[in-house]
Short mmCIF file of C-alpha atoms in Angstrom, two decimals:
data_model
loop_
_atom_site.label_atom_id
_atom_site.label_comp_id
_atom_site.label_asym_id
_atom_site.label_seq_id
_atom_site.Cartn_x
_atom_site.Cartn_y
_atom_site.Cartn_z
CA MET A 1382 -7.48 -22.51 12.25
CA LEU A 1383 -9.31 -19.75 10.42
CA LYS A 1384 -9.55 -20.13 6.65
CA ILE A 1385 -8.71 -16.74 5.15
CA ASP A 1386 -8.94 -15.27 1.66
CA ALA A 1387 -6.03 -12.83 1.88
CA HIS A 1388 -6.93 -10.75 -1.17
CA GLN A 1389 -10.26 -9.57 -2.55
CA HIS A 1390 -11.98 -6.30 -3.45
CA PHE A 1391 -15.23 -4.39 -3.01
CA TRP A 1392 -16.42 -1.50 -5.14
CA ILE A 1393 -19.38 0.51 -6.33
CA PHE A 1394 -18.71 0.56 -10.05
CA ASP A 1395 -17.75 3.92 -11.55
CA ALA A 1396 -17.09 3.88 -15.30
CA ILE A 1397 -14.58 6.73 -15.14
CA ARG A 1398 -12.65 5.74 -12.01
CA ASP A 1399 -12.76 2.05 -12.95
CA SER A 1400 -11.74 2.52 -16.59
CA TRP A 1401 -9.28 -0.36 -16.14
CA ILE A 1402 -12.35 -2.63 -16.32
CA THR A 1403 -12.53 -2.92 -20.11
CA ASP A 1404 -15.40 -4.19 -22.27
CA ASP A 1405 -13.99 -7.72 -22.35
CA MET A 1406 -14.24 -7.70 -18.53
CA HIS A 1407 -17.95 -6.88 -18.63
CA VAL A 1408 -18.74 -9.57 -16.05
CA ILE A 1409 -17.23 -7.33 -13.35
CA ARG A 1410 -18.64 -4.02 -14.58
CA ARG A 1411 -21.02 -3.78 -11.66
CA ASP A 1412 -21.08 -3.29 -7.90
CA PHE A 1413 -19.46 -5.90 -5.65
CA LEU A 1414 -20.30 -5.58 -1.96
CA PRO A 1415 -20.11 -7.78 1.17
CA HIS A 1416 -23.47 -9.47 0.61
CA ASP A 1417 -22.18 -10.65 -2.79
CA LEU A 1418 -19.14 -12.29 -1.22
CA GLN A 1419 -20.44 -13.66 2.07
CA TYR A 1420 -22.30 -16.60 0.52
CA VAL A 1421 -19.37 -17.37 -1.82
CA LEU A 1422 -16.96 -17.58 1.13
CA HIS A 1423 -19.34 -19.81 3.08
CA GLU A 1424 -19.86 -22.06 0.06
CA ASN A 1425 -16.08 -22.47 -0.27
CA GLY A 1426 -15.32 -23.05 3.40
CA ILE A 1427 -13.61 -19.69 3.93
CA ASP A 1428 -14.14 -17.95 7.29
CA GLY A 1429 -12.97 -14.45 6.47
CA CYS A 1430 -11.19 -12.14 4.07
CA ILE A 1431 -8.83 -9.21 3.65
CA ALA A 1432 -10.39 -6.40 1.61
CA VAL A 1433 -7.79 -4.61 -0.52
CA GLN A 1434 -8.03 -1.12 -1.99
CA ALA A 1435 -9.22 -0.80 -5.58
CA ASP A 1436 -8.90 3.00 -5.76
CA GLN A 1437 -5.98 5.19 -4.71
CA SER A 1438 -7.78 7.55 -2.37
CA GLU A 1439 -8.37 7.88 1.33
CA GLU A 1440 -12.08 7.98 0.54
CA GLN A 1441 -11.65 4.32 -0.40
CA ASN A 1442 -10.28 3.63 3.08
CA GLY A 1443 -13.41 5.09 4.62
CA PHE A 1444 -15.60 3.11 2.24
CA LEU A 1445 -13.90 -0.18 3.12
CA LEU A 1446 -13.85 0.50 6.85
CA HIS A 1447 -17.58 1.32 6.71
CA LEU A 1448 -18.25 -2.02 4.99
CA THR A 1449 -16.73 -3.86 7.96
CA GLU A 1450 -19.61 -2.69 10.16
CA GLY A 1451 -21.94 -5.65 10.57
CA ASN A 1452 -19.76 -7.83 8.33
CA ASP A 1453 -17.38 -9.50 10.73
CA PHE A 1454 -16.11 -11.87 8.07
CA ILE A 1455 -14.05 -8.91 6.77
CA LYS A 1456 -11.05 -9.46 9.05
CA GLY A 1457 -8.85 -6.63 7.81
CA ILE A 1458 -8.32 -3.81 5.30
CA VAL A 1459 -5.35 -3.01 3.07
CA GLY A 1460 -5.89 0.63 2.21
CA TRP A 1461 -4.05 3.45 0.47
CA VAL A 1462 -2.18 6.48 1.70
CA ASP A 1463 0.15 8.84 -0.12
CA LEU A 1464 3.44 7.46 1.14
CA GLN A 1465 5.26 10.43 -0.38
CA ALA A 1466 3.19 13.06 1.43
CA GLU A 1467 4.77 15.44 3.89
CA ASN A 1468 2.12 14.52 6.48
CA ILE A 1469 2.44 10.76 6.00
CA GLU A 1470 3.23 10.08 9.66
CA ALA A 1471 0.12 11.96 10.80
CA ARG A 1472 -2.01 9.87 8.41
CA LEU A 1473 -0.46 6.63 9.66
CA GLU A 1474 -1.01 7.69 13.25
CA PHE A 1475 -4.66 8.39 12.40
CA TYR A 1476 -5.18 4.95 10.84
CA SER A 1477 -3.40 3.23 13.71
CA HIS A 1478 -6.54 3.91 15.76
CA THR A 1479 -8.74 1.93 13.32
CA ARG A 1480 -8.54 -1.68 14.47
CA LEU A 1481 -9.13 -3.24 11.06
CA MET A 1482 -6.69 -1.18 8.98
CA LYS A 1483 -3.84 -3.65 8.67
CA GLY A 1484 -1.66 -2.20 5.93
CA PHE A 1485 -1.37 -0.23 2.73
CA ARG A 1486 -0.74 -0.64 -0.97
CA HIS A 1487 0.18 1.54 -3.93
CA VAL A 1488 -0.50 0.56 -7.55
CA LEU A 1489 3.18 0.51 -8.45
CA GLN A 1490 2.46 -1.60 -11.54
CA GLY A 1491 0.79 1.43 -13.13
CA GLU A 1492 3.57 3.95 -12.49
CA SER A 1493 5.63 5.25 -15.43
CA ASN A 1494 8.56 5.50 -13.03
CA ARG A 1495 9.11 1.76 -12.66
CA ALA A 1496 11.46 2.34 -9.71
CA LEU A 1497 9.18 4.74 -7.82
CA MET A 1498 9.43 2.51 -4.74
CA LEU A 1499 13.14 3.41 -4.46
CA GLU A 1500 12.62 7.19 -4.54
CA PRO A 1501 13.58 8.90 -1.24
CA ALA A 1502 10.08 10.25 -0.53
CA PHE A 1503 8.49 6.83 -1.09
CA LYS A 1504 11.07 5.11 1.08
CA ARG A 1505 10.46 7.66 3.83
CA GLY A 1506 6.83 6.55 3.90
CA ILE A 1507 7.80 2.88 3.92
CA SER A 1508 10.22 3.54 6.79
CA LEU A 1509 7.35 4.70 9.01
CA LEU A 1510 4.98 1.76 8.49
CA SER A 1511 6.52 -0.62 11.01
CA LYS A 1512 6.34 2.05 13.72
CA TYR A 1513 2.55 1.76 13.50
CA ASN A 1514 2.52 -2.00 12.85
CA PHE A 1515 1.35 -1.66 9.25
CA THR A 1516 2.14 -4.15 6.49
CA TYR A 1517 2.81 -3.27 2.86
CA ASP A 1518 1.36 -5.08 -0.19
CA ILE A 1519 3.66 -4.98 -3.23
CA LEU A 1520 1.62 -4.69 -6.45
CA ILE A 1521 4.02 -4.87 -9.39
CA PHE A 1522 4.76 -6.41 -12.76
CA PRO A 1523 7.77 -8.71 -13.28
CA ASP A 1524 10.00 -5.88 -14.58
CA GLN A 1525 9.81 -4.31 -11.10
CA LEU A 1526 10.80 -7.37 -9.05
CA LYS A 1527 14.45 -6.30 -8.80
CA TYR A 1528 13.40 -2.96 -7.30
CA ALA A 1529 11.12 -4.72 -4.82
CA ALA A 1530 14.00 -6.95 -3.72
CA GLN A 1531 16.14 -3.89 -3.08
CA LEU A 1532 13.33 -2.20 -1.14
CA ALA A 1533 12.76 -5.26 1.05
CA GLN A 1534 16.50 -5.54 1.71
CA GLU A 1535 16.69 -1.89 2.80
CA PHE A 1536 13.82 -2.31 5.29
CA PRO A 1537 14.34 -5.72 6.95
CA GLN A 1538 11.98 -4.88 9.83
CA GLN A 1539 9.08 -4.09 7.49
CA LYS A 1540 6.60 -6.84 6.62
CA PHE A 1541 5.95 -7.01 2.87
CA VAL A 1542 3.72 -9.30 0.83
CA LEU A 1543 3.91 -9.71 -2.94
CA ASP A 1544 0.50 -9.58 -4.63
CA HIS A 1545 -0.45 -11.96 -7.46
CA ILE A 1546 3.02 -13.57 -7.63
CA ALA A 1547 4.05 -10.37 -9.53
CA LYS A 1548 1.81 -11.18 -12.51
CA PRO A 1549 4.09 -13.29 -14.73
CA ASP A 1550 3.11 -13.58 -18.40
CA ILE A 1551 1.44 -16.96 -18.05
CA LYS A 1552 -0.49 -16.54 -21.29
CA SER A 1553 2.79 -16.43 -23.23
CA ASN A 1554 4.33 -19.19 -21.08
CA LYS A 1555 7.16 -16.89 -19.94
CA ILE A 1556 8.93 -17.91 -16.73
CA GLY A 1557 12.75 -17.67 -16.78
CA GLU A 1558 13.60 -14.09 -15.77
CA TRP A 1559 10.53 -13.84 -13.54
CA ALA A 1560 11.57 -17.02 -11.71
CA ALA A 1561 15.10 -15.74 -11.07
CA ASP A 1562 13.78 -12.43 -9.75
CA ILE A 1563 11.21 -14.15 -7.51
CA LYS A 1564 14.02 -16.14 -5.93
CA GLN A 1565 15.96 -12.92 -5.30
CA LEU A 1566 12.97 -11.22 -3.68
CA ALA A 1567 12.12 -14.26 -1.55
CA ALA A 1568 15.67 -14.30 -0.14
CA ASN A 1569 14.40 -11.46 2.05
CA LYS A 1570 12.67 -13.28 4.91
CA ASN A 1571 10.43 -10.26 5.61
CA VAL A 1572 8.59 -10.83 2.31
CA TYR A 1573 5.54 -13.10 1.93
CA CYS A 1574 3.70 -14.01 -1.26
CA LYS A 1575 0.02 -14.17 -2.19
CA VAL A 1576 -0.92 -16.93 -4.58
CA SER A 1577 -3.65 -14.88 -6.23
CA GLY A 1578 -4.55 -13.32 -9.54
CA MET A 1579 -2.95 -16.01 -11.69
CA VAL A 1580 -5.97 -16.84 -13.83
CA THR A 1581 -6.17 -13.28 -15.16
CA GLU A 1582 -2.58 -13.55 -16.44
CA ALA A 1583 -3.38 -16.77 -18.32
CA ASP A 1584 -5.51 -17.30 -21.42
CA TRP A 1585 -8.88 -16.63 -19.77
CA HIS A 1586 -10.70 -19.26 -21.80
CA ASN A 1587 -8.04 -21.95 -22.23
CA TRP A 1588 -6.29 -22.71 -18.97
CA THR A 1589 -6.20 -25.82 -16.81
CA ASN A 1590 -4.86 -26.30 -13.28
CA ASP A 1591 -1.68 -27.69 -14.84
CA THR A 1592 -1.10 -24.33 -16.55
CA PHE A 1593 0.02 -22.90 -13.23
CA THR A 1594 2.07 -25.78 -11.82
CA LYS A 1595 5.51 -24.57 -12.88
CA TYR A 1596 4.76 -21.06 -11.56
CA LEU A 1597 3.61 -22.50 -8.25
CA ASP A 1598 6.75 -24.62 -8.12
CA VAL A 1599 8.80 -21.44 -8.33
CA VAL A 1600 7.01 -19.54 -5.57
CA PHE A 1601 6.82 -22.51 -3.21
CA ASN A 1602 10.49 -23.32 -3.70
CA ALA A 1603 11.35 -19.67 -3.10
CA PHE A 1604 9.07 -18.73 -0.21
CA GLY A 1605 8.29 -22.08 1.40
CA THR A 1606 4.91 -23.00 2.88
CA GLU A 1607 5.41 -20.63 5.84
CA ARG A 1608 5.35 -17.43 3.73
CA ILE A 1609 2.61 -18.14 1.18
CA MET A 1610 -1.07 -17.25 1.52
CA PHE A 1611 -4.15 -17.90 -0.59
CA GLY A 1612 -5.94 -14.98 -2.21
CA SER A 1613 -8.83 -15.20 -4.65
CA ASP A 1614 -8.58 -11.71 -6.18
CA TRP A 1615 -12.39 -11.86 -6.27
CA PRO A 1616 -14.21 -10.37 -8.13
CA VAL A 1617 -11.42 -9.66 -10.66
CA CYS A 1618 -10.86 -13.44 -10.98
CA LEU A 1619 -14.38 -13.81 -12.37
CA VAL A 1620 -13.23 -12.72 -15.83
CA ALA A 1621 -11.41 -16.06 -16.04
CA ALA A 1622 -12.62 -18.32 -13.22
CA GLU A 1623 -15.30 -18.82 -10.63
CA TYR A 1624 -14.19 -18.54 -7.00
CA SER A 1625 -14.28 -22.29 -6.48
CA ALA A 1626 -12.04 -22.87 -9.51
CA MET A 1627 -9.52 -20.30 -8.29
CA LYS A 1628 -9.39 -21.98 -4.89
CA ALA A 1629 -9.09 -25.44 -6.48
CA ILE A 1630 -5.93 -24.50 -8.38
CA LEU A 1631 -4.06 -23.98 -5.13
CA GLY A 1632 -6.02 -26.62 -3.24
CA GLY A 1633 -4.95 -29.32 -5.65
CA TYR A 1634 -1.33 -28.21 -5.69
CA VAL A 1635 -0.90 -28.19 -1.90
CA GLN A 1636 -2.07 -31.79 -1.48
CA GLN A 1637 1.65 -32.65 -1.50
CA PHE A 1638 2.09 -30.84 1.83
CA THR A 1639 1.02 -31.80 5.35
CA ALA A 1640 -2.40 -30.86 6.71
CA ALA A 1641 -0.71 -28.36 9.04
CA GLU A 1642 1.09 -26.71 6.12
CA GLN A 1643 -2.14 -26.52 4.13
CA ASP A 1644 -3.83 -24.83 7.10
CA MET A 1645 -1.08 -22.22 7.15
CA ILE A 1646 -1.35 -21.55 3.41
CA PHE A 1647 -5.14 -21.22 3.56
CA GLY A 1648 -5.28 -19.08 6.69
CA GLY A 1649 -2.56 -19.32 9.30
CA ASN A 1650 0.02 -17.29 7.39
CA ALA A 1651 -2.50 -14.52 6.69
CA VAL A 1652 -3.56 -14.48 10.36
CA SER A 1653 0.07 -14.11 11.41
CA PHE A 1654 1.08 -11.59 8.74
CA TYR A 1655 -1.91 -9.26 9.18
CA LYS A 1656 -2.29 -9.91 12.92
CA LEU A 1657 -5.96 -10.88 12.53
#
């Protein structure tokens, strides 16, 4: 069974485009390219990865697809398209001819319209993804979980995956409303969940593996071992944890499950979801 990191990023740092990388995140204010990651994956027993967009442009798609050349450990790309565009079907048809483009994502967490995903133009784009066998990564904050549940319910044939367990406020130890909304979203069997990004929502300098246990309990009880996949969120995770530490959080937690279930969480589910 392939071991897969289902969520990481590459970029050539641009201070204007990447203004979200603030001064306190200086450790990632530089370029991150395949040669930076390849050794880290090998060191951590990971066979391959899914590279996810870090910029909302089709130029980013070309950049990521170009990086796959000669780097066969990059097993797939989650890119970006304007789902609300008039020509969305033509763009999806175009990307359907690129073997490694597996799906798309929009930075919904940054939209002032918190329910943008339920607008007719956006839903029209979502409705076309399954025709071309594309997945959709849901990047949101907890206040948008209810909208995501409605979206998933409206498109039961579409494969969705929730990024970063919807970024609960771990630093403030908040869990109640987020937990209820996770359960509602997970009731849609077409939705998977990436256990990724958690360390950046905690106190970067004062977390332990136990910090995340109750949040992991929620997502595992909601999604089950068959719809959860490991993602490092490298290099963003580096502001709070080395790759090995990020992997160890989940690795320690899943010791309660069978070896077969652990294999699915650390690779099999990603292989199935993204058709690697």
